[in-house]
Coordinates of C-alpha atoms and ligand atoms in Angstrom, one line a residue:
X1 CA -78.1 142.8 36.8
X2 CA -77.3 139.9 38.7
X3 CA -80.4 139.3 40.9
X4 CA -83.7 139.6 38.6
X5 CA -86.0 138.2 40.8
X6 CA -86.5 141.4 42.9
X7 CA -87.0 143.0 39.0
X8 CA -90.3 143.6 37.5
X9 CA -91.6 145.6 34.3
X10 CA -94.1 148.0 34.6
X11 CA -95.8 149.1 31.2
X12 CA -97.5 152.5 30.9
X13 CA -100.5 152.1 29.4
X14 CA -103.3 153.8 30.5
X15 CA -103.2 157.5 28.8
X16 CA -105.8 158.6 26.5
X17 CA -103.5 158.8 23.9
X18 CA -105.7 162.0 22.8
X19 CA -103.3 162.8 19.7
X20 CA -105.0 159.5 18.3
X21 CA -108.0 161.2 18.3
X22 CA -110.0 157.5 18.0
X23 CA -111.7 155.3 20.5
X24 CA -109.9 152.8 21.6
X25 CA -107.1 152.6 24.0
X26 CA -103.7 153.8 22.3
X27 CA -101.9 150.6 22.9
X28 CA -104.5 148.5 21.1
X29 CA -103.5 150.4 18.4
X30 CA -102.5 148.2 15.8
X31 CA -98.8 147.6 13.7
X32 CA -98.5 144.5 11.3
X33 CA -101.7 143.6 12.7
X34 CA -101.5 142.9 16.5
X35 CA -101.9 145.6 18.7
X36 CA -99.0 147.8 19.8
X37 CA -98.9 146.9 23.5
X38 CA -98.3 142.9 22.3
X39 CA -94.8 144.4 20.7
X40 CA -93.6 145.4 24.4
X41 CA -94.8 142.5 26.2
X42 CA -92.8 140.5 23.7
X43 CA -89.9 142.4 23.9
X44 CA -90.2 142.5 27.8
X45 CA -90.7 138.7 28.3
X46 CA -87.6 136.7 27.6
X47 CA -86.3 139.1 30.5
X48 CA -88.7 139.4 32.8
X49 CA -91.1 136.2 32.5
X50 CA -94.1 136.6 34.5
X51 CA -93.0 139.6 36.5
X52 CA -94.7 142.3 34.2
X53 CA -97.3 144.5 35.1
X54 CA -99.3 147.4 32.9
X55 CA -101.5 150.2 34.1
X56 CA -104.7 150.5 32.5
X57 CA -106.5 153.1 32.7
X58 CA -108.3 154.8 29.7
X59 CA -111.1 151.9 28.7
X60 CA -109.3 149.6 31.0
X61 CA -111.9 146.7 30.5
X62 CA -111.0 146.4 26.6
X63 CA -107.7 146.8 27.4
X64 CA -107.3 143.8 29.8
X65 CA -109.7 141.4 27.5
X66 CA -107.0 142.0 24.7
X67 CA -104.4 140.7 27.1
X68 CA -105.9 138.4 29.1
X69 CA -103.0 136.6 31.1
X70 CA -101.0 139.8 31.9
X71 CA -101.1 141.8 35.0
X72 CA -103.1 144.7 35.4
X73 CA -102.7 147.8 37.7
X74 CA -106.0 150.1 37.5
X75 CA -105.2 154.1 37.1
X76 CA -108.8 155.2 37.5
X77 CA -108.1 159.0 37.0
X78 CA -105.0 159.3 34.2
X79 CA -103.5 162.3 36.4
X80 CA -99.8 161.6 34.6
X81 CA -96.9 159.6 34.3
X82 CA -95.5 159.9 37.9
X83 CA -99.2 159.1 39.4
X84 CA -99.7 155.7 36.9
X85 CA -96.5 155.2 38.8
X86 CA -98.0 156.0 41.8
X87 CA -101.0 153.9 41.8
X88 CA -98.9 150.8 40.4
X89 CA -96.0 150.6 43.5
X90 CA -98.1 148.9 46.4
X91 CA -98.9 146.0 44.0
X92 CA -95.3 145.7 43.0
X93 CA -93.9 146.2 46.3
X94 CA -96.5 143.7 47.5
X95 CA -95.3 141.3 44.7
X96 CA -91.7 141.6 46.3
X97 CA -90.0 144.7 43.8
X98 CA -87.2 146.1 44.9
X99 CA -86.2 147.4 41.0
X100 CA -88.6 148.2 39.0
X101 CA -88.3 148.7 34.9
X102 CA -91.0 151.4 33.8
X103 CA -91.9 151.5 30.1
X104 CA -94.2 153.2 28.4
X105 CA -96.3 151.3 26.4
X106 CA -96.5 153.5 23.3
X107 CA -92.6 152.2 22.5
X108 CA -93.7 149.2 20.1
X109 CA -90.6 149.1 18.5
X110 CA -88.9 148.1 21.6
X111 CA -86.2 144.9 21.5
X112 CA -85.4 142.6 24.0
X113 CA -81.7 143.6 23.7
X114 CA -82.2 147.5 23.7
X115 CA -83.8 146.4 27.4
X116 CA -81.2 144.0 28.3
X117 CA -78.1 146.7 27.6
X118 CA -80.1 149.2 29.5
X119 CA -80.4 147.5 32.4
X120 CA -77.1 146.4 32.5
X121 CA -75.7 150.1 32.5
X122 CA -78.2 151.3 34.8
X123 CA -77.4 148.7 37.2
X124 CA -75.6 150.4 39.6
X125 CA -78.2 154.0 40.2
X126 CA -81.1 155.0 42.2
X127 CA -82.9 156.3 39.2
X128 CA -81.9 155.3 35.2
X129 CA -83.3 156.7 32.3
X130 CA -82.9 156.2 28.5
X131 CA -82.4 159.0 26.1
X132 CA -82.3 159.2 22.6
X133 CA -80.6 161.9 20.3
X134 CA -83.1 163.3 17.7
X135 CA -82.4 165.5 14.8
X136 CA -85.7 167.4 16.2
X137 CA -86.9 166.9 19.9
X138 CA -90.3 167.1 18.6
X139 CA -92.6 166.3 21.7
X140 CA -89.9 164.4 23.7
X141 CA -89.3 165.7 27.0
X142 CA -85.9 167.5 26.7
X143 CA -82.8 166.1 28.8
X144 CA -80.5 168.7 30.7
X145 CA -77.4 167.7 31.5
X146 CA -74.4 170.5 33.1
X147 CA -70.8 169.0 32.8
X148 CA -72.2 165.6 30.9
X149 CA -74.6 164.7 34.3
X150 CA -77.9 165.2 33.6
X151 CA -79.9 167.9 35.7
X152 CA -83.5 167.2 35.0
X153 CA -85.8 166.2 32.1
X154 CA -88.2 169.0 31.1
X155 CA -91.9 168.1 28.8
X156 CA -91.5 169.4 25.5
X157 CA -94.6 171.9 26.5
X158 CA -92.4 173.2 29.5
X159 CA -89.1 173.7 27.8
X160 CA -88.9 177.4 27.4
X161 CA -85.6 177.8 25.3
X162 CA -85.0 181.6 26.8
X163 CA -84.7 179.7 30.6
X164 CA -83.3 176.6 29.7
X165 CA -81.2 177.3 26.3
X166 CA -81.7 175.8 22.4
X167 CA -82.9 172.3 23.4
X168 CA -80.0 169.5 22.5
X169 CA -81.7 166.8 20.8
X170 CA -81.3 164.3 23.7
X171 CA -84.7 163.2 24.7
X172 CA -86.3 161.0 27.2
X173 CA -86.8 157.7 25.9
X174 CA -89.5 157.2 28.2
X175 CA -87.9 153.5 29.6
X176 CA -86.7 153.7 33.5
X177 CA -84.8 151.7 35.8
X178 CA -85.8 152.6 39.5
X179 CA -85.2 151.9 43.0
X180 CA -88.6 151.0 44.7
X181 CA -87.7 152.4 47.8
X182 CA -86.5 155.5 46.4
X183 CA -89.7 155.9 44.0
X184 CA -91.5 155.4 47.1
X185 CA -90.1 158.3 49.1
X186 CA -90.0 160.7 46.0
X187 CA -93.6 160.2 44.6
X188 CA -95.4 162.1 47.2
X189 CA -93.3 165.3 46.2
X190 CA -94.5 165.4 42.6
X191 CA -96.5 168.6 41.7
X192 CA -98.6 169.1 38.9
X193 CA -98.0 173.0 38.4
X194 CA -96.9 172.7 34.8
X195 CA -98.5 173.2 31.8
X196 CA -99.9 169.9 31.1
X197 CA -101.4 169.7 34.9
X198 CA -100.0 166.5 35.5
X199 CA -97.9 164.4 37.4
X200 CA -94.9 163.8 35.3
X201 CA -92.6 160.9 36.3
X202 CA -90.0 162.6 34.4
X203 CA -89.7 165.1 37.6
X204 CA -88.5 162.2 39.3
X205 CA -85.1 162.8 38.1
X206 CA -84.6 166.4 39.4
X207 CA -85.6 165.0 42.9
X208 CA -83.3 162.2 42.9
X209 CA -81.0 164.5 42.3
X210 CA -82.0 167.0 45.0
X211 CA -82.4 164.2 47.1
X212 CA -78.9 163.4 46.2
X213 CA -79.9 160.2 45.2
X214 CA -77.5 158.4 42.0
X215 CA -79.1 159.6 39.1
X216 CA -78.0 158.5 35.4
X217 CA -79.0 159.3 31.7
X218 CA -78.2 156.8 30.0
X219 CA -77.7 157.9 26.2
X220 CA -78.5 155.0 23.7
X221 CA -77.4 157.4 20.6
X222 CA -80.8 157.2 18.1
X223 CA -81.6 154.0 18.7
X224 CA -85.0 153.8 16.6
X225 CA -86.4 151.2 18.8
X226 CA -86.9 153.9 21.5
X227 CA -89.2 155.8 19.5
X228 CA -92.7 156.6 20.8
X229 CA -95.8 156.6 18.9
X230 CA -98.4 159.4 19.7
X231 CA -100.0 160.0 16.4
X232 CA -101.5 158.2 13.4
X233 CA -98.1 159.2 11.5
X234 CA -96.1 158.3 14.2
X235 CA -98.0 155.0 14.2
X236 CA -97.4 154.6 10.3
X237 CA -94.1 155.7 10.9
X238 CA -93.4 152.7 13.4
X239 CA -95.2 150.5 11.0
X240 CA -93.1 150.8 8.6
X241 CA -89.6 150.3 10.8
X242 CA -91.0 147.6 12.1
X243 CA -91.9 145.9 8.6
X244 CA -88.2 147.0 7.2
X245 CA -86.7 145.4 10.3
X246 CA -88.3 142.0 10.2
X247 CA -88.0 141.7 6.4
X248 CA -84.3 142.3 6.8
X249 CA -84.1 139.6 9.8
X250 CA -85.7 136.9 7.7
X251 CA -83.6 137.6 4.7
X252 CA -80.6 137.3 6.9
X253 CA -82.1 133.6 7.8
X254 CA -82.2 132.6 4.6
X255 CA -85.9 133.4 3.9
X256 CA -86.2 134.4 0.0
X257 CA -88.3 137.8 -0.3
X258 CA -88.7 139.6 -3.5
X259 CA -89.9 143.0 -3.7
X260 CA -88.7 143.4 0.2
X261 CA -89.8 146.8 0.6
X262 CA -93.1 146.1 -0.1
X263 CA -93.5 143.1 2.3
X264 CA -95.2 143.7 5.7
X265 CA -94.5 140.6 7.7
X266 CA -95.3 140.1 11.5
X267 CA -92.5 139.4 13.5
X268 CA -94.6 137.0 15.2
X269 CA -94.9 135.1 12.3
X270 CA -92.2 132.5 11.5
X271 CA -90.5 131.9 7.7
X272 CA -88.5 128.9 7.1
X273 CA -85.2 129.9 5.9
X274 CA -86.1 128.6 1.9
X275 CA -89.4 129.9 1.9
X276 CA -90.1 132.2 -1.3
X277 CA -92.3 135.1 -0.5
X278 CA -92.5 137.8 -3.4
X279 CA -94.3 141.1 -1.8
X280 CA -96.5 143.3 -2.3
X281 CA -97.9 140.9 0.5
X282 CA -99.2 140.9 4.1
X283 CA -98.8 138.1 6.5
X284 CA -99.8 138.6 9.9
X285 CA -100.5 136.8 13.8
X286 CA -98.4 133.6 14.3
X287 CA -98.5 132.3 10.2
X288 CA -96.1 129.7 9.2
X289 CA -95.1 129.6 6.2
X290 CA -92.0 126.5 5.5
X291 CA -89.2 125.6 3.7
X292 CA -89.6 125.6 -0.3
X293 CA -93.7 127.0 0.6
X294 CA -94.1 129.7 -2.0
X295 CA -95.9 132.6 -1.5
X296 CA -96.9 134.6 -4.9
X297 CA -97.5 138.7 -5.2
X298 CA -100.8 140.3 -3.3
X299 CA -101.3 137.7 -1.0
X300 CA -103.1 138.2 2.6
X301 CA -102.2 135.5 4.9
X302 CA -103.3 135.5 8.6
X303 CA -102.8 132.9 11.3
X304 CA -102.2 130.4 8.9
X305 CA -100.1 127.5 7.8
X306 CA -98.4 126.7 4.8
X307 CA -96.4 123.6 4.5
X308 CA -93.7 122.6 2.5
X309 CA -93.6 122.9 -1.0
X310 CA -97.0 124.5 -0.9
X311 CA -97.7 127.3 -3.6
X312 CA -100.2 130.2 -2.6
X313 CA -100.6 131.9 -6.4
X314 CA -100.9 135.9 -6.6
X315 CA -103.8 137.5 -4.9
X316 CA -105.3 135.2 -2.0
X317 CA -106.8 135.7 0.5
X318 CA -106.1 133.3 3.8
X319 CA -107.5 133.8 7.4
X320 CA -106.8 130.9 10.0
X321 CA -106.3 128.3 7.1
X322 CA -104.2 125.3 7.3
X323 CA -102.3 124.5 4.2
X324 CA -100.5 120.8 4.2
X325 CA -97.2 119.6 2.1
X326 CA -97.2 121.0 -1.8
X327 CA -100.8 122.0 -1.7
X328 CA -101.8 124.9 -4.2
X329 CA -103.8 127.8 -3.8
X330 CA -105.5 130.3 -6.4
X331 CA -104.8 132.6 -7.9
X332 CA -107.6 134.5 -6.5
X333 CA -109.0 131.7 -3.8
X334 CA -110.0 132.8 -0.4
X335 CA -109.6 130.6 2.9
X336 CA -111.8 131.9 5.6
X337 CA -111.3 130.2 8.9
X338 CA -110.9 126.6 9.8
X339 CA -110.3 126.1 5.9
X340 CA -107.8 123.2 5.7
X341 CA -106.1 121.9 2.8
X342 CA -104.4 117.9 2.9
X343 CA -101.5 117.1 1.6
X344 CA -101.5 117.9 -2.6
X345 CA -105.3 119.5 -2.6
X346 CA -105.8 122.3 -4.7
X347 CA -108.3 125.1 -4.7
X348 CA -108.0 127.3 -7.4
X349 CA -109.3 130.7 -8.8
X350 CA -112.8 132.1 -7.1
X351 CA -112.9 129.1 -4.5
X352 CA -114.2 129.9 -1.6
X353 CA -113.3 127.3 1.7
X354 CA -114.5 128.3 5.7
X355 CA -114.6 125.4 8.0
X356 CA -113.8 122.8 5.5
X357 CA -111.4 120.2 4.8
X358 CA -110.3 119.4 1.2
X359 CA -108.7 116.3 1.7
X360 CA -105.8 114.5 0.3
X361 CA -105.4 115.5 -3.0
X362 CA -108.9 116.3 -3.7
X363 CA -109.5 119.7 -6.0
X364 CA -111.8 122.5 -6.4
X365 CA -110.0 124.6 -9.5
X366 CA -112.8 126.7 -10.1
X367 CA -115.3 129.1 -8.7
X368 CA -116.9 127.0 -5.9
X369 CA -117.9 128.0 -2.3
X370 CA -117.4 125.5 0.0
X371 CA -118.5 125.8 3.7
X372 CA -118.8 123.4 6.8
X373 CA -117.5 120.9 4.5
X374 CA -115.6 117.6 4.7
X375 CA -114.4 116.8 1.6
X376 CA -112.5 113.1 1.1
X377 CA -108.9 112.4 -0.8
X378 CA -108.6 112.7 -4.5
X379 CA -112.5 114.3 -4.8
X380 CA -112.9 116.8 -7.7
X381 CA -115.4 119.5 -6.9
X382 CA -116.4 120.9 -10.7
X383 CA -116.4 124.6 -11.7
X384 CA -118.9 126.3 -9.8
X385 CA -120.3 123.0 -7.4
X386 CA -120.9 125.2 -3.8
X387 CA -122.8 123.6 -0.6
X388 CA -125.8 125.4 0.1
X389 CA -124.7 125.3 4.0
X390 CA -127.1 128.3 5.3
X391 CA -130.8 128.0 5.4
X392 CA -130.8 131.3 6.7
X393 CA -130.8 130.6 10.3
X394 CA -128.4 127.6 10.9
X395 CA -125.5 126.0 9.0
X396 CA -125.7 122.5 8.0
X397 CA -122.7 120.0 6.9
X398 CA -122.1 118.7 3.9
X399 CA -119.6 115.5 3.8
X400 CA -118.4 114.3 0.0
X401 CA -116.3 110.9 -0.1
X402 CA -113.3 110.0 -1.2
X403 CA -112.9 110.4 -5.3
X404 CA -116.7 111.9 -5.5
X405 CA -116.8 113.6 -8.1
X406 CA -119.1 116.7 -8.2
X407 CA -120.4 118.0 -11.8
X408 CA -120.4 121.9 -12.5
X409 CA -122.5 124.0 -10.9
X410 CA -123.9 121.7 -9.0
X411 CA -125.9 123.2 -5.6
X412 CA -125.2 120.6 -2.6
X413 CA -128.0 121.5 0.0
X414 CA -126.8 120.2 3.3
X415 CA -127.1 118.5 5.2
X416 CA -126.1 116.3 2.7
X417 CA -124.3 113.5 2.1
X418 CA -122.2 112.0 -1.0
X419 CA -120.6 108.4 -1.3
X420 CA -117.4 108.0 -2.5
X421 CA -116.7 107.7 -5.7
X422 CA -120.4 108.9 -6.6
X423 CA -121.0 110.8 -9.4
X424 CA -123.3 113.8 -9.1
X425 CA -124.4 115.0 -12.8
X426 CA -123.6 118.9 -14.2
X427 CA -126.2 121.7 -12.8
X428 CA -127.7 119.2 -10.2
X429 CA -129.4 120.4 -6.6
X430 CA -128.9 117.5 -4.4
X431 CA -131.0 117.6 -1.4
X432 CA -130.9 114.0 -0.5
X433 CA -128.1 111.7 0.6
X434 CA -126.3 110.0 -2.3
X435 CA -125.0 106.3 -2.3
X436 CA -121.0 105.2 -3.1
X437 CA -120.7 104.5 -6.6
X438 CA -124.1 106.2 -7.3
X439 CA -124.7 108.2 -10.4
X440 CA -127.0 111.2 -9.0
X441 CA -129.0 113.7 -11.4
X442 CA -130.9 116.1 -10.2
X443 CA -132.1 118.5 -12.9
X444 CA -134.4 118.4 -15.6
X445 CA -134.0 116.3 -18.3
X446 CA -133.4 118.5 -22.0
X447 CA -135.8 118.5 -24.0
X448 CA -135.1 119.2 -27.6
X449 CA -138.6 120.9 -29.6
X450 CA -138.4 122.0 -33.1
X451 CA -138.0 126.3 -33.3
X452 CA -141.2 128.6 -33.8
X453 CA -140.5 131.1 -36.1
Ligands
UD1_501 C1 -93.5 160.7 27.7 C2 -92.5 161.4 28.7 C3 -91.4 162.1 27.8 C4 -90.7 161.1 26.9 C5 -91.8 160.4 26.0 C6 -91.1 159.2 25.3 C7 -93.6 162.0 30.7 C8 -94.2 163.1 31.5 N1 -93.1 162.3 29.5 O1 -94.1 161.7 27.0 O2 -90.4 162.7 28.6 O3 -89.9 161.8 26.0 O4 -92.8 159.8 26.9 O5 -92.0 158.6 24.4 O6 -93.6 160.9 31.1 N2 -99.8 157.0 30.7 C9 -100.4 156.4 31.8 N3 -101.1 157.2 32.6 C10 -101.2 158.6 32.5 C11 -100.5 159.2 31.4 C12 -99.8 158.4 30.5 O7 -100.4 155.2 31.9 O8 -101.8 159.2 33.3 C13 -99.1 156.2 29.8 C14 -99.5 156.3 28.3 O9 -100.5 155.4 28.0 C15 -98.3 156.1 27.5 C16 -97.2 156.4 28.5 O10 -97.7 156.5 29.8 O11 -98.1 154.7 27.1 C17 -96.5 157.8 28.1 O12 -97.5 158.8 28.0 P1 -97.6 159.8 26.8 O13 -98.8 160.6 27.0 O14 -97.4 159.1 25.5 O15 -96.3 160.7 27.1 P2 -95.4 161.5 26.1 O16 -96.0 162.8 25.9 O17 -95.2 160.7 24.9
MG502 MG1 -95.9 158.9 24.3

């Protein structure tokens, strides 16, 4: 279209979503680990910018503190389609709409380009719609069409094939390009005497028509990133599209991925073409993982960094981490938030990091929790050394220096304080600060006794 200005995006999202049969509002339902609703708004953006608005509805209040810059539109009462519609057009007349782009918000597999080429043919009507040709209309509302121009859209729980025919397989898509001013005068003639009792949007398209209005179907053959999700399985379903689709991109980019099928990875995370990712493995939120990083089997990454030439070994576990330049990780270590890992630091098998810094080349190979932690370059944390950070109330810090070295199973109790290049002896509980260069033992001293028998 050549003036977008006048454009805006409205987002349907304040049904039940009652075929969940949970809590929480449908859209916050989750694929790859962010909610579905962040899918569309993604999708939407590029095109649209700041002019997109959602309904709420259905838990509004959790619904807007999960998208906290977007636009909201209440729907107190969630009469329908056609009446989300409703309430939404005074704010998005008031905002300046004169075309307005309705999608529902259950379509997380949406792409910015399926939107783009449907505006573009639907430039030119009154009221556009999207349909999609399914082997099975399932619960789709059913397109009509006599001599190719479509008639009316009927719900799925409305279609009776003995009026209307065996159903076609085209289906609403549930994504609308509309005239304001048109929407405006049709609304008010919505009824809800059908079987679902509500006001469905979908009518819209029969009175645009009798209205004799431009009306158009737009077919988009089966493009899969019009499907809807309504159901667990149909959110699994998604899921699972979605994870093939992304895999396929980044191996397209030059992104090495072994075991493809069985990656999940985020499209809102970014691979380096060269990284080396072998799946089974998760990585989710905005994770980076670069160039010549390798990522081993069973690995969780989320909101994390890995930089170059890092290696994450088989079955970690990383949450808001930061991982620097050829770092390694595990096998088996677990990064809990505001872990961070300097340039060549290892932590190895069993370690344990949240809210600490291992720094430059410092290591913790084995067994060790380490929390609220600043750890100086080339330090070596021995097998099972943790801080004692928690004295059951409140956390305390504990700060090592540079090339400490920290015998085995040695219990730091913060807040504490070791000098660089101090030595703390095997098996030690250090409660009090320790000096650079100091030897420190804290243990009792073995005595050897001859054996009763
Ligand atoms: C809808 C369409 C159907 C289409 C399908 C595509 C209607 C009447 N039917 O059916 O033709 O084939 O989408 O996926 O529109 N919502 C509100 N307020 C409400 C009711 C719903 O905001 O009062 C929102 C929902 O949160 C959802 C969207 O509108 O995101 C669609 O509602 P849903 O109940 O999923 O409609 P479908 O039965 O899937
Ligand atoms: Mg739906």
């Amino acid at each position: 279209m050549a003036d977008m200005s006048s454009c805006v995006a409205l987002v349907l999202a304040a049904g039940k979503g009652t075929r969940m049969r949970s809590q929480k509002p449908k859209v916050l339902h989750r694929l790859l680990d962010a909610p579905m609703l962040a899918y569309v708004i993604s999708a939407l953006s590029p095109v649209f910018q700041d002019r997109i608005f959602a309904v709420s509805g259905h838990l509004a209040e959790s619904l807007e503190e999960a998208f906290p810059g977007l636009k909201f539109i209440r729907q107190t009462e969630q009469l329908g389609t056609g009446h989300a519609l409703a309430c939404a057009l005074p704010a998005l007349e008031a905002a300046g709409a004169a075309k307005i782009l309705v999608l529902n918000g259950d379509a997380p597999l949406v792409t910015t380009e399926t939107i783009e080429s449907f505006l573009q043919k639907a430039a030119g009507a009154d009221l556009a719609f999207a349909s999609i040709t399914l082997p099975d209309p399932c619960a789709y509302g059913r397109v009509l069409r006599k001599d190719g121009q479509v008639t009316e859209i009927v719900e799925a729980k409305d279609y009776d094939p003995g009026l209307y025919g065996q159903p076609s397989g085209e289906v609403n898509a549930g994504l609308y390009l509309l005239d304001a001013a048109a929407a405006r005068k049709l609304l008010p003639l919505l009824r809800n005497d059908n079987k679902n009792g509500e006001y469905y949007l979908t009518d819209l398209i029969g009175l645009g028509l009798a209205a004799g209005l431009k009306v158009l179907g737009i077919p988009c053959g089966d493009d899969p990133s019009l499907l809807g999700v309504n159901s667990p399985a149909e959110l699994a379903d998604a899921e699972d599209l979605l994870a093939a689709r992304t895999t396929k991109a980044l191996l397209a980019s030059g992104a090495l991925i072994h075991n493809p099928g069985a990656a999940r990875i985020s499209p809102f995370a970014q691979i380096e073409p060269g990284a080396d990712i072998t799946a089974p493995c998760e990585i989710y939120g905005s994770s980076t993982i670069a160039a010549g990083a390798k990522v081993g089997p069973y690995c969780v990454i989320i909101n994390s960094r890995i930089g170059q030439d890092a290696q994450i070994r088989p079955f970690c576990h990383l949450e808001d981490a930061v991982i620097e330049t050829a770092c390694i990780v595990g096998p088996y270590a677990r990064l809990r938030p505001g872990a961070k890992m300097e340039e060549g630091a290892h932590a190895g098998n069993f370690v344990e990091l949240k809210k600490t810094t291992l720094g430059k080349g410092a290591k913790a190979n084995h067994l060790s929790y380490l929390g609220d932690a600043e750890i100086g370059a080339n330090a070596n944390i021995g097998a099972g050394a943790i801080t004692c950070n928690y004295d059951g109330q409140r956390k305390f810090r504990t700060t090592i220096g540079e090339k400490a070295f920290i015998g085995s199973n040695s219990a730091l109790v913060a807040p504490v304080a070791i000098g660089a290049g101090a030595l703390v002896g095997a098996g030690s509980v250090i409660t009090e600060d320790v000096p650079p260069d100091a030897l420190a033992l804290a243990r009792g001293r073995q005595a050897n006794k001859p054996r009763k028998k």
